[in-house]
Short mmCIF file of C-alpha atoms and ligand atoms in Angstrom, two decimals:
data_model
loop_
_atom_site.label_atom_id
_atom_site.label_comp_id
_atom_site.label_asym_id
_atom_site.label_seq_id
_atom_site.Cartn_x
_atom_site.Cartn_y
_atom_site.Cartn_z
CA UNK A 517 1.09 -19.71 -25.24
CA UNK A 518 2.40 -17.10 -22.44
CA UNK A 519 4.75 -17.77 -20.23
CA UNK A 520 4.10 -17.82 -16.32
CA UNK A 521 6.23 -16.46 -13.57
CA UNK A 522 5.52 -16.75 -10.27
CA UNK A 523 7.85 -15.35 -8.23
CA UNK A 524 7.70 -16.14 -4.86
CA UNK A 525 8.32 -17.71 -1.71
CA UNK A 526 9.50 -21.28 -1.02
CA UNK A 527 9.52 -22.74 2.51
CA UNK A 528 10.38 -25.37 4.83
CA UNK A 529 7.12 -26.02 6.54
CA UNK A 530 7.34 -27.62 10.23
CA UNK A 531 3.73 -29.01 10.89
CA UNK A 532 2.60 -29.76 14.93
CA UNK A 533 -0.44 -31.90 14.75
CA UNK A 534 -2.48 -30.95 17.91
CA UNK A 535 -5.45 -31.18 19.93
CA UNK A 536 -6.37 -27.42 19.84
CA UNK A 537 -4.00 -24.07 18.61
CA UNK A 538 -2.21 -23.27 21.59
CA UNK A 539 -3.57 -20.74 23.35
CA UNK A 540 -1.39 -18.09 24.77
CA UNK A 541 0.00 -18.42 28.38
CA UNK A 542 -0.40 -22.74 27.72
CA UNK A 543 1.78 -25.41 26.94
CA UNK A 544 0.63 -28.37 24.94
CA UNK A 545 2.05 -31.47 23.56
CA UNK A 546 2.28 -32.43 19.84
CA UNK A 547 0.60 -35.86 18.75
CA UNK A 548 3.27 -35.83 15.40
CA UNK A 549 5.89 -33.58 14.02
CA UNK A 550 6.22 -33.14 10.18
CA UNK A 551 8.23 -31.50 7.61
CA UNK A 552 7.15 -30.45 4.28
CA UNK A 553 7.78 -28.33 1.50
CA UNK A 554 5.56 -25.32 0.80
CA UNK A 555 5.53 -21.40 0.69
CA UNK A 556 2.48 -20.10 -0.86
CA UNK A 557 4.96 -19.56 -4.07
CA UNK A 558 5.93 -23.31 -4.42
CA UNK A 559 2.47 -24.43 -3.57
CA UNK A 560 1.11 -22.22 -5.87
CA UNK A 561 3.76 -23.07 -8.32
CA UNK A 562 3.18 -26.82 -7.99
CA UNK A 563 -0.67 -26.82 -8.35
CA UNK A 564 -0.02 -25.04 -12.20
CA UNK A 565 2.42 -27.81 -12.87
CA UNK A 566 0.03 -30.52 -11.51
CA UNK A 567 -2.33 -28.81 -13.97
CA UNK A 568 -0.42 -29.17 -16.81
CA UNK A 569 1.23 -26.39 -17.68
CA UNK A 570 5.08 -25.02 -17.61
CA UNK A 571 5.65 -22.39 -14.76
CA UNK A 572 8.88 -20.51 -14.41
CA UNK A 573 9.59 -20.12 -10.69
CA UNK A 574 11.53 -17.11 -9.40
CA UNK A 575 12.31 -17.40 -5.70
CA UNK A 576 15.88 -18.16 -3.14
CA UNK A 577 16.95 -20.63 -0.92
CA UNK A 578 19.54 -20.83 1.50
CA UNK A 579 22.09 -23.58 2.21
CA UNK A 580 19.39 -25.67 3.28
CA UNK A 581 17.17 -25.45 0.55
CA UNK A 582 18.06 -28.67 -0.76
CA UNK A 583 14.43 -30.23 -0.34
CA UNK A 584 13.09 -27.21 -1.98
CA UNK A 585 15.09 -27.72 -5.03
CA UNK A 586 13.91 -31.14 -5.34
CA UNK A 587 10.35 -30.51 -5.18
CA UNK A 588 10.36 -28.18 -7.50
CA UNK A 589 12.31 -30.11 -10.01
CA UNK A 590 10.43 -33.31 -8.98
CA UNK A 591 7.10 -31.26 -10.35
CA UNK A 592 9.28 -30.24 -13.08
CA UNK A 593 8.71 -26.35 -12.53
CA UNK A 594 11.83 -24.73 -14.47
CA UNK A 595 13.94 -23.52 -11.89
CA UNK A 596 16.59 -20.77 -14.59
CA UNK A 597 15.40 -18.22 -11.96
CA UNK A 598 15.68 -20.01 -8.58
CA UNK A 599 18.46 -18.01 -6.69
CA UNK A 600 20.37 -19.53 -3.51
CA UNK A 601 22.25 -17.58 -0.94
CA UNK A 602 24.29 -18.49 2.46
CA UNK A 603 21.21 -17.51 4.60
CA UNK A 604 18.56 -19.64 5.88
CA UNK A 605 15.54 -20.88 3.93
CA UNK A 606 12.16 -19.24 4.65
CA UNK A 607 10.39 -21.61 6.54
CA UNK A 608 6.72 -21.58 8.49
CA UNK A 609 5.66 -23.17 11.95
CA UNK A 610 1.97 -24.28 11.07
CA UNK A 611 -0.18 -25.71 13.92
CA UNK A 612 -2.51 -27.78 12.98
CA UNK A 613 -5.51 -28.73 15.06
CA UNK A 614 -7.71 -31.82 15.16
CA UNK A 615 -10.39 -30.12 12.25
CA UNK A 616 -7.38 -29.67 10.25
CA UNK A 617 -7.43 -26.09 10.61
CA UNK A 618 -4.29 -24.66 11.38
CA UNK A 619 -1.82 -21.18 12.41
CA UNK A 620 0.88 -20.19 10.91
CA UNK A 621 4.24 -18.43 11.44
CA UNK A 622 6.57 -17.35 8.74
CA UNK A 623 10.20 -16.64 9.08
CA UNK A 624 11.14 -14.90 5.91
CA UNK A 625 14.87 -16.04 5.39
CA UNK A 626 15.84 -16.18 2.01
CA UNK A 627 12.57 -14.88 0.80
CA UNK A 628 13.18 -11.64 1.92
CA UNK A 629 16.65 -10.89 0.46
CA UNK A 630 15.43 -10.83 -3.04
CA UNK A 631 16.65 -7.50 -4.43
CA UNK A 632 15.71 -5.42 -6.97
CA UNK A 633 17.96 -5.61 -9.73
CA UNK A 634 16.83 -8.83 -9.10
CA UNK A 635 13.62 -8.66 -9.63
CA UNK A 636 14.39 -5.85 -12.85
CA UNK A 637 16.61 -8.89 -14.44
CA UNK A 638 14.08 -11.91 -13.95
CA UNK A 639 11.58 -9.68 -15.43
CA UNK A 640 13.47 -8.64 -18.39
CA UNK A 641 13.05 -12.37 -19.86
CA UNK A 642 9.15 -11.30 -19.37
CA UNK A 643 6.57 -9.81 -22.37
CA UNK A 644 3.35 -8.25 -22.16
CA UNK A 645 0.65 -11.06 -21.53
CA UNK A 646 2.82 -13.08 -20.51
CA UNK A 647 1.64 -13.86 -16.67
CA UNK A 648 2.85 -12.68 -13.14
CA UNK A 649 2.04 -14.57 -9.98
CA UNK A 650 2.61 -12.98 -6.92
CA UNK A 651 2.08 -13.38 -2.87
CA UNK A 652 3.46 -11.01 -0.31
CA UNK A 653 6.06 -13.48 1.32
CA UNK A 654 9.14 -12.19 -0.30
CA UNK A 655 10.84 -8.60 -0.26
CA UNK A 656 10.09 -5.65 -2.68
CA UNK A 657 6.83 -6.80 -3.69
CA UNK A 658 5.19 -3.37 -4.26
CA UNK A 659 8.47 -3.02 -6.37
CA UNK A 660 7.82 -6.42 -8.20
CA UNK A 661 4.32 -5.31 -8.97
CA UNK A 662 4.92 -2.45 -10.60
CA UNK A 663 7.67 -3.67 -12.22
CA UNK A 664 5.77 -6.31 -13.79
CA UNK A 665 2.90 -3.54 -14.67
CA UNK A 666 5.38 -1.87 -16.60
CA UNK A 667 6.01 -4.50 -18.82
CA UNK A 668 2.14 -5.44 -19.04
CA UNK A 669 2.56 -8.85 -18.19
CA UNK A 670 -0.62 -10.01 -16.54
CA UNK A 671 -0.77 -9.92 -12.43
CA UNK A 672 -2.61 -12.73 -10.36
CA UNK A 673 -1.68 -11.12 -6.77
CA UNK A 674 -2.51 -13.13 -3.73
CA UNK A 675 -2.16 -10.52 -1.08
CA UNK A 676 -1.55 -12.87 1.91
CA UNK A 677 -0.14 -12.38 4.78
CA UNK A 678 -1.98 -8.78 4.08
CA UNK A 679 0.21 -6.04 5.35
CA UNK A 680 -0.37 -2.11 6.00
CA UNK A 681 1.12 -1.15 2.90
CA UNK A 682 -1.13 -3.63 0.51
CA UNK A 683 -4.34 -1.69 2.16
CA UNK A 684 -2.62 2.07 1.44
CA UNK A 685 -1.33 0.96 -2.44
CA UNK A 686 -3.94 1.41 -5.60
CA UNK A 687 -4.39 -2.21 -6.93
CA UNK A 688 -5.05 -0.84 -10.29
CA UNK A 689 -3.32 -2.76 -12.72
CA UNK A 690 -3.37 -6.59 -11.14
CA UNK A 691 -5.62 -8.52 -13.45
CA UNK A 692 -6.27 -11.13 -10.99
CA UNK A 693 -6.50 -10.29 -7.68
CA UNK A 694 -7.28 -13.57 -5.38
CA UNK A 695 -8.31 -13.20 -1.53
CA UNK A 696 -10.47 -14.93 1.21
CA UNK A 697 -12.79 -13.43 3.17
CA UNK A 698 -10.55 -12.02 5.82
CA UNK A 699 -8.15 -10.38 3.61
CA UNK A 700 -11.52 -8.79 1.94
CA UNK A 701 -12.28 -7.39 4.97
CA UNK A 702 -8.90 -5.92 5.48
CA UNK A 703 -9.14 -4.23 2.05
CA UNK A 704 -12.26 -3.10 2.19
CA UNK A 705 -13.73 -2.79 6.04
CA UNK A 706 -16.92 -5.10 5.26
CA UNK A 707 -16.86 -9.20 5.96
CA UNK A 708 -20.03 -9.25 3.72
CA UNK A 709 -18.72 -11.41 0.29
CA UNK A 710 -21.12 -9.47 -2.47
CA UNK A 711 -20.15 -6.18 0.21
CA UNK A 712 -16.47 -7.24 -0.30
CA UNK A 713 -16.29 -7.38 -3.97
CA UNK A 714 -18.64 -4.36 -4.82
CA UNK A 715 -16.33 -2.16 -2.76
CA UNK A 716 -13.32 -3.34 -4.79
CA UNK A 717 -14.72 -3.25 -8.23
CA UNK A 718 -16.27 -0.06 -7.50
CA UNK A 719 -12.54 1.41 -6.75
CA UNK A 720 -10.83 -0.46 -9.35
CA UNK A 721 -13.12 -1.21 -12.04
CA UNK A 722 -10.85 -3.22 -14.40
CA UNK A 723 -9.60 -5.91 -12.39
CA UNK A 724 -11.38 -9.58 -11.76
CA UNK A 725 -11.95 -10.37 -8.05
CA UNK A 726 -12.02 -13.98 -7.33
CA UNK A 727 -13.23 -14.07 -3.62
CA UNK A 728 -12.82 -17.87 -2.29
CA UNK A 729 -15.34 -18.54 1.19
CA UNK A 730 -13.84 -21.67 2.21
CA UNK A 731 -16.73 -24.25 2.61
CA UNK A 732 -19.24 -21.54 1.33
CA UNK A 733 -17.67 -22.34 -1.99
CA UNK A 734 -15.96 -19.11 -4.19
CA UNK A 735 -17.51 -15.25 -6.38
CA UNK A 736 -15.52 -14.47 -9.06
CA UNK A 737 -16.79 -11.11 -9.86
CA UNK A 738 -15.54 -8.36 -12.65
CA UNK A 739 -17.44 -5.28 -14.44
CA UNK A 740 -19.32 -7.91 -16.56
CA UNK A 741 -19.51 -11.01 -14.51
CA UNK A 742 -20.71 -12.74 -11.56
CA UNK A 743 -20.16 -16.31 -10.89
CA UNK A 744 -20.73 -18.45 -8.17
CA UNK A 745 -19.56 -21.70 -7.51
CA UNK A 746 -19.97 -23.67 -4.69
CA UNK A 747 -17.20 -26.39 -2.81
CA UNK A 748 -17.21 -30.00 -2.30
CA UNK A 749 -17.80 -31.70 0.67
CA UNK A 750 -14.98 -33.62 1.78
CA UNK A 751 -13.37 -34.84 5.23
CA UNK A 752 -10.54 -32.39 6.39
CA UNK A 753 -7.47 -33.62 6.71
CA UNK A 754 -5.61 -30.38 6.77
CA UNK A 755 -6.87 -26.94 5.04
CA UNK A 756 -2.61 -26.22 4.40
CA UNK A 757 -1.92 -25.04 0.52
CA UNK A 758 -5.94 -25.48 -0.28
CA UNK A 759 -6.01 -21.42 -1.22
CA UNK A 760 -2.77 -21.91 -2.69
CA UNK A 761 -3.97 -25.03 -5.14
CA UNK A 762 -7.36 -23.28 -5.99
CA UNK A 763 -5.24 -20.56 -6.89
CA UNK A 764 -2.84 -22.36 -8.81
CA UNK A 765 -5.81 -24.24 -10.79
CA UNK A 766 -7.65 -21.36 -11.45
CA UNK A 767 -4.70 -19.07 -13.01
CA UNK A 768 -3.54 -22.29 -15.04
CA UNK A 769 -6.98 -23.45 -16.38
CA UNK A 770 -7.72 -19.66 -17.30
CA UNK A 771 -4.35 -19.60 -18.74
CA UNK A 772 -5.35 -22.68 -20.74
CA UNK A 773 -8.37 -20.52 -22.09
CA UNK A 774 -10.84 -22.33 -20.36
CA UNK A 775 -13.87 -20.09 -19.66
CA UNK A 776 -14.24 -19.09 -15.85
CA UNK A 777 -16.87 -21.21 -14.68
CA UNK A 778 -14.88 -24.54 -15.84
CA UNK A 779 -11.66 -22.79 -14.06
CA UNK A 780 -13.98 -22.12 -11.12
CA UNK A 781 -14.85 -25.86 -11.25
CA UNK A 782 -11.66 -27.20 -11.60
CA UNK A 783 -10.00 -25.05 -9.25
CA UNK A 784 -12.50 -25.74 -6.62
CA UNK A 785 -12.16 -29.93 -7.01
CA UNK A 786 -8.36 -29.75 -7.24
CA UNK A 787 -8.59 -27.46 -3.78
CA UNK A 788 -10.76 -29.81 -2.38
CA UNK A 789 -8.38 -32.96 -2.78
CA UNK A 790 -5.88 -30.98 -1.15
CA UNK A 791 -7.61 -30.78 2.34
CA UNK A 792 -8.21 -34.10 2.44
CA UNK A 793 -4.81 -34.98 2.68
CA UNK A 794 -1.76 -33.72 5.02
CA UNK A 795 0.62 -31.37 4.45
CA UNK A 796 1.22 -28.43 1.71
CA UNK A 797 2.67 -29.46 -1.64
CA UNK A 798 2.20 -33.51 -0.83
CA UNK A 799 -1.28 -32.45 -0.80
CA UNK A 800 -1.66 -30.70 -4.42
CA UNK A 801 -3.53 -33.03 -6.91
CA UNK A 802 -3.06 -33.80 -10.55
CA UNK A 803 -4.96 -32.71 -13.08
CA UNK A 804 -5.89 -36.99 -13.85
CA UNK A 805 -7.27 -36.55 -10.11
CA UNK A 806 -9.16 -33.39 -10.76
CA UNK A 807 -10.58 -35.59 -14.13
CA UNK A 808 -11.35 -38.56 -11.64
CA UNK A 809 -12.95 -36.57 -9.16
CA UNK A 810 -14.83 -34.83 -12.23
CA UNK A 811 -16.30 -38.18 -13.27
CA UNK A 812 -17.94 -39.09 -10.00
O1 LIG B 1562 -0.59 -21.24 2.20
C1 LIG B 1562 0.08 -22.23 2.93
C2 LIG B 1562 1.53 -21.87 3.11
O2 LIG B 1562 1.61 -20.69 3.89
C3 LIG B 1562 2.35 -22.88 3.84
O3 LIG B 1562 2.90 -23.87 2.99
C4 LIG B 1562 3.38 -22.03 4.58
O4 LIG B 1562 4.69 -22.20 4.12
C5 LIG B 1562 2.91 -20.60 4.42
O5 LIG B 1562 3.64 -19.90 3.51
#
């Protein structure tokens, strides 16, 4: 089988739980504090090792990364690229309101001193099909992703948090390319889903869109498909990591050679587990509770 990379970010994740966001100008109190581990890179990371398979992760951590280390080697991720440095560890301030939706504010730290030669000597260990995972909360990802084209490894690319230069840069060449409906509308101008992903597949005809709606369920769409898969209805706990688990599910099942409606399936059940309980990797399932949940 090919390998998987993901390279990307790893956080400390400081969750406020909370009546309402704050709003600006207003000062609220917290009804509970919590830390977690997460990063859309770890979560993402996680959710393929909860599904069963091995996942190399590529990231840094600064000298108080020592939680991050542990989850990842608690999921049993393999960690031969996981860099550390004297900086601080990426972490994010996520607000979390009483629907479980939350906000969220990155501070890059370590995430955004990867370099690189770097990048050029984590990808060297890398083949053609093997497979590339990728977010935009580490440095040099343009360079990353091109880096990885040239050595015709297989790109998912999760372009979140969406930045001017992913709307000005031709994603010709990601295989995978996984967004929600805001970063659609950021790419392409129109919040319309079946507006969304004939826009992009009529720009870049050989990649697979996969266009998750939240409740509204998920497209994946390429030149010869269209499928369309609804979500579960569960109580929300907290929404945190749920893109970042479907993600993880969907890439690993499809990985697995599973066709895409099953990875749709499973993808969708293992994302909606994770909302109904707190937090961002705590909440990633298993693939025994994506079978469970399956059964019923
Ligand atoms: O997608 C959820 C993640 O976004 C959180 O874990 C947080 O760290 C931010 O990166």
């Amino acid at each position: 089988m090919n390998k998987i990379l993901n390279f990307g970010s790893l956080n400390i994740d400081i969750v406020y739980s909370l009546d309402h966001i704050v709003r600006p100008g207003e000062t609220i109190s917290s009804e509970e504090i919590n830390t977690f581990c997460g990063g859309k890179g770890l979560n993402q990371s996680v959710a393929i090792a909860r599904s069963g398979l091995e996942v190399y992760h590529a990231g840094k951590i600064g000298r108080d990364g020592g939680i991050i280390r542990q989850a990842l080697d608690e999921a049993g991720i393999k960690c031969d690229f996981l860099m550390e440095s004297e900086g601080r560890t990426g972490n994010a301030l996520i607000q979390k309101d009483k629907s479980g939706q939350n906000s969220i504010i990155l501070f890059g730290g370590t995430n955004k001193e990867i370099t690189t030669l770097e990048i050029d000597n984590i990808l060297e260990q890398f083949t053609g099909n093997d497979i590339l995972i990728a977010q935009n909360e580490i440095s040099n990802v343009p360079y990353l992703l091109k880096a990885a084209q040239k050595s015709r490894m297989k790109i998912a690319f999760n372009p979140s948090p969406m930045e001017e230069w992913i709307k000005n840069t031709s994603l010709e060449g990601i295989t995978w390319l996984i967004i929600n409906e805001i970063e659609g509308e950021d790419l392409t101008g129109s919040s319309k889903p079946e507006e969304i992903i004939s826009r992009l597949l009529k720009k870049y005809p050989d990649i697979s869109v996969v266009l998750t709606l939240g409740k509204n369920g998920v497209i994946y769409a390429d030149k010869t498909n269209w499928f369309k898969h609804g979500a579960n209805e569960v109580e929300v706990v907290d929404t945190t990591a749920a893109g970042d688990t479907f993600l993880g599910y969907f890439v690993g099942s499809t990985a697995k050679g599973l066709d895409i409606p099953t990875s749709l399936k499973l993808a969708s059940l293992a994302a909606s587990l994770a909302v109904s309980k707190a937090g961002a990797v705590s909440s990633i399932p298993t693939m025994e509770m994506v079978n469970e949940l399956l059964k019923t």
